[in-house]
mmCIF file of C-alpha atoms and ligand atoms in Angstrom:
data_model
loop_
_atom_site.group_PDB
_atom_site.id
_atom_site.type_symbol
_atom_site.label_atom_id
_atom_site.label_comp_id
_atom_site.label_asym_id
_atom_site.label_seq_id
_atom_site.Cartn_x
_atom_site.Cartn_y
_atom_site.Cartn_z
ATOM 1 C CA MET A 1205 15.715 -27.667 4.835
ATOM 2 C CA THR A 1206 13.669 -24.277 7.114
ATOM 3 C CA SER A 1207 9.828 -23.474 6.151
ATOM 4 C CA GLU A 1208 9.659 -19.198 5.513
ATOM 5 C CA PHE A 1209 6.305 -19.504 5.617
ATOM 6 C CA THR A 1210 6.218 -21.119 9.422
ATOM 7 C CA ASN A 1211 8.548 -19.208 11.066
ATOM 8 C CA PRO A 1212 8.390 -19.790 14.614
ATOM 9 C CA ASN A 1213 8.991 -15.509 14.882
ATOM 10 C CA LEU A 1214 6.010 -15.112 13.087
ATOM 11 C CA ASP A 1215 2.032 -13.796 14.224
ATOM 12 C CA LEU A 1216 -0.473 -14.814 11.970
ATOM 13 C CA LEU A 1217 -2.564 -11.454 10.732
ATOM 14 C CA TYR A 1218 -4.423 -12.479 8.280
ATOM 15 C CA SER A 1219 -4.240 -15.534 6.548
ATOM 16 C CA ALA A 1220 -4.245 -16.167 2.329
ATOM 17 C CA GLU A 1221 -8.245 -16.742 2.433
ATOM 18 C CA GLN A 1222 -9.412 -13.652 4.515
ATOM 19 C CA ILE A 1223 -6.762 -11.404 1.704
ATOM 20 C CA LYS A 1224 -8.310 -12.901 -0.694
ATOM 21 C CA ALA A 1225 -11.826 -12.130 0.356
ATOM 22 C CA ARG A 1226 -11.165 -8.435 1.505
ATOM 23 C CA VAL A 1227 -9.371 -7.572 -2.072
ATOM 24 C CA ALA A 1228 -12.660 -8.958 -3.740
ATOM 25 C CA GLU A 1229 -14.918 -6.737 -1.563
ATOM 26 C CA LEU A 1230 -12.553 -3.655 -2.470
ATOM 27 C CA GLY A 1231 -11.970 -4.750 -6.157
ATOM 28 C CA ALA A 1232 -15.939 -4.230 -6.109
ATOM 29 C CA GLU A 1233 -16.320 -1.762 -5.153
ATOM 30 C CA ILE A 1234 -13.527 0.320 -6.764
ATOM 31 C CA THR A 1235 -15.460 -1.606 -10.030
ATOM 32 C CA SER A 1236 -18.685 0.579 -9.263
ATOM 33 C CA ASP A 1237 -17.176 4.000 -8.191
ATOM 34 C CA TYR A 1238 -15.289 4.332 -11.139
ATOM 35 C CA ALA A 1239 -17.463 2.739 -13.871
ATOM 36 C CA VAL A 1240 -17.145 5.259 -17.451
ATOM 37 C CA ARG A 1241 -14.322 6.738 -16.335
ATOM 38 C CA ASN A 1242 -10.256 7.198 -16.611
ATOM 39 C CA LEU A 1243 -9.152 4.232 -14.583
ATOM 40 C CA VAL A 1244 -4.692 4.102 -13.309
ATOM 41 C CA LEU A 1245 -3.659 2.634 -10.855
ATOM 42 C CA ILE A 1246 -0.063 3.612 -9.367
ATOM 43 C CA GLY A 1247 1.678 0.883 -7.407
ATOM 44 C CA VAL A 1248 4.157 2.230 -4.953
ATOM 45 C CA LEU A 1249 6.638 0.617 -5.079
ATOM 46 C CA LYS A 1250 7.860 -2.398 -3.416
ATOM 47 C CA GLY A 1251 5.458 -3.491 -1.375
ATOM 48 C CA SER A 1252 1.987 -2.319 -2.912
ATOM 49 C CA CYS A 1253 3.276 -5.060 -5.995
ATOM 50 C CA VAL A 1254 1.254 -8.372 -4.341
ATOM 51 C CA PHE A 1255 -1.950 -5.807 -3.182
ATOM 52 C CA MET A 1256 -1.939 -4.277 -6.868
ATOM 53 C CA ALA A 1257 -1.697 -7.485 -8.984
ATOM 54 C CA ASP A 1258 -4.359 -8.588 -7.087
ATOM 55 C CA LEU A 1259 -6.586 -6.396 -6.892
ATOM 56 C CA MET A 1260 -6.436 -5.160 -10.560
ATOM 57 C CA ARG A 1261 -7.877 -8.645 -11.254
ATOM 58 C CA GLU A 1262 -11.009 -7.566 -9.029
ATOM 59 C CA ILE A 1263 -11.588 -4.522 -10.282
ATOM 60 C CA ASP A 1264 -13.479 -5.119 -13.571
ATOM 61 C CA LEU A 1265 -13.333 -2.385 -16.006
ATOM 62 C CA LYS A 1266 -11.066 -0.627 -18.209
ATOM 63 C CA LEU A 1267 -8.032 0.212 -16.689
ATOM 64 C CA SER A 1268 -3.912 1.064 -17.296
ATOM 65 C CA ILE A 1269 -1.519 0.642 -14.131
ATOM 66 C CA ASP A 1270 1.964 2.486 -13.302
ATOM 67 C CA PHE A 1271 4.091 2.322 -11.099
ATOM 68 C CA MET A 1272 6.041 5.089 -8.927
ATOM 69 C CA ALA A 1273 9.189 4.225 -6.188
ATOM 70 C CA VAL A 1274 9.766 6.812 -3.697
ATOM 71 C CA SER A 1275 11.905 6.644 -0.262
ATOM 72 C CA SER A 1276 10.604 8.198 2.384
ATOM 73 C CA TYR A 1277 13.527 10.692 4.660
ATOM 74 C CA LYS A 1278 12.602 9.428 8.310
ATOM 75 C CA ASP A 1279 14.538 11.743 11.055
ATOM 76 C CA GLY A 1280 15.384 8.251 13.202
ATOM 77 C CA THR A 1281 12.863 5.926 12.777
ATOM 78 C CA VAL A 1282 10.055 8.541 12.457
ATOM 79 C CA SER A 1283 8.837 9.558 9.066
ATOM 80 C CA THR A 1284 9.265 13.385 8.172
ATOM 81 C CA GLY A 1285 6.891 13.524 5.059
ATOM 82 C CA ASP A 1286 10.117 14.580 2.768
ATOM 83 C CA VAL A 1287 10.214 11.708 -0.507
ATOM 84 C CA GLU A 1288 12.553 11.521 -2.860
ATOM 85 C CA ILE A 1289 11.648 9.928 -6.798
ATOM 86 C CA LEU A 1290 13.686 7.322 -7.593
ATOM 87 C CA LYS A 1291 11.494 5.939 -10.485
ATOM 88 C CA ASP A 1292 8.274 8.445 -11.884
ATOM 89 C CA LEU A 1293 5.720 7.253 -13.549
ATOM 90 C CA THR A 1294 6.082 6.339 -17.185
ATOM 91 C CA ASN A 1295 2.983 8.116 -18.171
ATOM 92 C CA PRO A 1296 1.912 10.981 -18.199
ATOM 93 C CA ILE A 1297 -1.417 11.695 -15.342
ATOM 94 C CA ARG A 1298 -3.263 14.961 -16.681
ATOM 95 C CA GLU A 1299 -7.246 14.225 -17.347
ATOM 96 C CA LYS A 1300 -6.316 9.756 -15.736
ATOM 97 C CA ASP A 1301 -8.733 9.536 -12.541
ATOM 98 C CA VAL A 1302 -5.702 7.772 -10.161
ATOM 99 C CA ILE A 1303 -5.853 5.333 -7.627
ATOM 100 C CA VAL A 1304 -2.546 4.925 -5.410
ATOM 101 C CA CYS A 1305 -1.907 1.227 -4.430
ATOM 102 C CA GLU A 1306 -0.187 1.120 -1.338
ATOM 103 C CA ASP A 1307 1.154 -1.455 0.967
ATOM 104 C CA ILE A 1308 0.519 0.280 4.592
ATOM 105 C CA VAL A 1309 -0.217 4.173 6.006
ATOM 106 C CA ASP A 1310 1.515 4.670 9.297
ATOM 107 C CA THR A 1311 1.776 8.616 9.859
ATOM 108 C CA GLY A 1312 0.600 8.298 6.234
ATOM 109 C CA LEU A 1313 3.517 11.533 5.706
ATOM 110 C CA THR A 1314 4.566 9.342 2.099
ATOM 111 C CA LEU A 1315 1.355 8.859 0.705
ATOM 112 C CA PHE A 1316 0.572 12.410 1.587
ATOM 113 C CA ARG A 1317 3.746 14.158 -0.363
ATOM 114 C CA LEU A 1318 3.235 11.827 -2.726
ATOM 115 C CA THR A 1319 -0.675 13.089 -3.048
ATOM 116 C CA GLU A 1320 0.560 16.167 -3.943
ATOM 117 C CA ILE A 1321 3.771 14.791 -6.781
ATOM 118 C CA LEU A 1322 0.151 13.731 -8.078
ATOM 119 C CA GLU A 1323 -1.737 16.934 -8.056
ATOM 120 C CA SER A 1324 1.116 18.800 -9.656
ATOM 121 C CA LYS A 1325 0.963 16.601 -12.715
ATOM 122 C CA GLY A 1326 -2.562 17.081 -13.028
ATOM 123 C CA ALA A 1327 -4.543 14.027 -12.546
ATOM 124 C CA ASN A 1328 -8.912 14.757 -12.846
ATOM 125 C CA SER A 1329 -8.671 12.386 -8.946
ATOM 126 C CA ILE A 1330 -6.479 10.511 -6.818
ATOM 127 C CA LYS A 1331 -8.073 8.173 -4.288
ATOM 128 C CA ILE A 1332 -5.809 6.093 -2.482
ATOM 129 C CA ALA A 1333 -6.036 2.376 -1.400
ATOM 130 C CA THR A 1334 -4.293 0.530 0.975
ATOM 131 C CA LEU A 1335 -4.428 -2.929 2.118
ATOM 132 C CA LEU A 1336 -3.145 -2.026 5.796
ATOM 133 C CA ASP A 1337 -3.290 1.057 7.790
ATOM 134 C CA LYS A 1338 -2.050 1.972 11.557
ATOM 135 C CA PRO A 1339 -3.821 3.281 14.050
ATOM 136 C CA GLU A 1340 -1.533 6.917 13.826
ATOM 137 C CA PRO A 1341 -3.899 9.379 14.251
ATOM 138 C CA ARG A 1342 -2.131 12.367 15.631
ATOM 139 C CA VAL A 1343 -0.387 13.036 11.866
ATOM 140 C CA LYS A 1344 -1.879 11.266 9.292
ATOM 141 C CA LYS A 1345 -5.829 12.942 10.098
ATOM 142 C CA GLU A 1346 -5.043 15.037 7.071
ATOM 143 C CA LEU A 1347 -4.381 12.010 4.580
ATOM 144 C CA LYS A 1348 -7.994 10.760 3.160
ATOM 145 C CA ILE A 1349 -7.457 7.067 2.753
ATOM 146 C CA ASP A 1350 -10.653 5.823 0.174
ATOM 147 C CA TYR A 1351 -10.147 1.812 0.514
ATOM 148 C CA CYS A 1352 -9.096 0.974 3.111
ATOM 149 C CA GLY A 1353 -8.368 -3.057 3.542
ATOM 150 C CA PHE A 1354 -7.579 -3.702 7.184
ATOM 151 C CA GLN A 1355 -6.679 -1.428 10.029
ATOM 152 C CA ILE A 1356 -3.992 -3.177 11.840
ATOM 153 C CA PRO A 1357 -2.377 -3.064 15.377
ATOM 154 C CA ASN A 1358 0.712 -0.664 15.951
ATOM 155 C CA LYS A 1359 3.306 -3.500 15.429
ATOM 156 C CA PHE A 1360 5.654 -4.110 12.361
ATOM 157 C CA VAL A 1361 3.761 -6.712 9.911
ATOM 158 C CA VAL A 1362 5.606 -8.578 7.123
ATOM 159 C CA GLY A 1363 4.248 -10.599 3.992
ATOM 160 C CA TYR A 1364 1.988 -10.195 1.526
ATOM 161 C CA GLY A 1365 4.561 -7.695 -0.243
ATOM 162 C CA LEU A 1366 5.607 -6.005 2.920
ATOM 163 C CA ASP A 1367 8.902 -6.883 4.082
ATOM 164 C CA ALA A 1368 11.100 -6.856 7.124
ATOM 165 C CA ALA A 1369 15.415 -5.768 5.454
ATOM 166 C CA GLY A 1370 14.258 -7.017 2.396
ATOM 167 C CA ARG A 1371 12.737 -11.178 3.527
ATOM 168 C CA TYR A 1372 9.443 -11.824 4.117
ATOM 169 C CA ARG A 1373 7.771 -10.380 0.842
ATOM 170 C CA ASN A 1374 6.608 -13.851 -0.241
ATOM 171 C CA LEU A 1375 4.794 -14.584 2.392
ATOM 172 C CA PRO A 1376 1.466 -15.735 1.137
ATOM 173 C CA PHE A 1377 -0.382 -14.322 4.504
ATOM 174 C CA ILE A 1378 0.534 -11.090 6.534
ATOM 175 C CA ALA A 1379 1.821 -12.104 9.956
ATOM 176 C CA ALA A 1380 3.670 -9.624 13.326
ATOM 177 C CA VAL A 1381 7.160 -9.940 13.914
ATOM 178 C CA LYS A 1382 7.298 -11.141 18.000
ATOM 179 C CA ASN A 1383 10.983 -10.317 17.840
ATOM 180 C CA PRO A 1384 12.428 -7.466 15.858
ATOM 181 C CA ASP A 1385 15.463 -8.179 17.153
ATOM 182 C CA LYS A 1386 15.328 -12.112 15.357
ATOM 183 C CA LEU A 1387 14.669 -10.606 11.908
HETATM 184 P P1 LIG H 850 4.117 6.252 6.715
HETATM 185 O O1 LIG H 850 4.696 7.164 5.777
HETATM 186 O O2 LIG H 850 2.795 6.016 6.044
HETATM 187 O O3 LIG H 850 4.621 6.551 7.876
HETATM 188 O O4 LIG H 850 5.185 5.210 6.190
HETATM 189 C C1 LIG H 850 4.673 3.975 4.809
HETATM 190 C C2 LIG H 850 5.851 2.993 5.291
HETATM 191 O O5 LIG H 850 6.669 2.864 5.868
HETATM 192 C C3 LIG H 850 4.906 2.114 4.222
HETATM 193 O O6 LIG H 850 5.212 1.910 3.036
HETATM 194 C C4 LIG H 850 6.395 0.846 4.383
HETATM 195 O O7 LIG H 850 7.808 1.067 3.594
HETATM 196 C C5 LIG H 850 6.611 1.804 6.107
HETATM 197 N N1 LIG H 850 5.912 0.787 6.717
HETATM 198 C C6 LIG H 850 5.465 0.966 7.758
HETATM 199 N N2 LIG H 850 5.020 0.552 8.909
HETATM 200 C C7 LIG H 850 5.605 -1.016 8.264
HETATM 201 C C8 LIG H 850 5.669 -2.521 8.694
HETATM 202 O O8 LIG H 850 4.434 -2.467 9.656
HETATM 203 N N3 LIG H 850 6.122 -3.010 7.835
HETATM 204 C C9 LIG H 850 6.892 -3.016 6.893
HETATM 205 N N4 LIG H 850 7.036 -4.223 6.139
HETATM 206 N N5 LIG H 850 6.961 -1.539 6.252
HETATM 207 C C10 LIG H 850 6.210 -0.695 6.987
#
């Protein structure tokens, strides 16, 4: 049987231990920032599921969670900024303090639009927590990222929730794909 975890087409970027340590730091920061507030974590499916599951266990506060699924319209491989809501929130967020949990910010267009949608639902405050941030300053300068795990090089990455055509979400680490033609 071949191992998915030792696939030679993957280049390790962050180990499970490094991710755990960084997520704990983010959780501690959020715990001190959000004391005595009405915190809701909103996970953007599917990529953020692993990050959010770990992050919420590092936040020592009363909180609730919800999920959204959106599809970003792309013009070729470039995000246009239009999003379609595939799954909406289950509960209202009026008067709540929201942290949107995302796996990776690339152009930032998806989150920019999503933030506008959440603002229209009457949240008290909206902040963004992303595990990874790619350097694409041209487009996303208007998007404020409040909590970021790691800034990464401009490579296609997988693992810890991030996929390539549905595969690799279960890797406990984050890796760059060496040869995208061989996925
Ligand atoms: P944006 O609107 O910021 O350009 O798009 C962000 C979305 O693109 C992420 O939520 C993710 O689904 C996808 N994405 C961008 N870069 C990567 C990457 O390196 N790996 C994976 N697996 N998805 C990515």
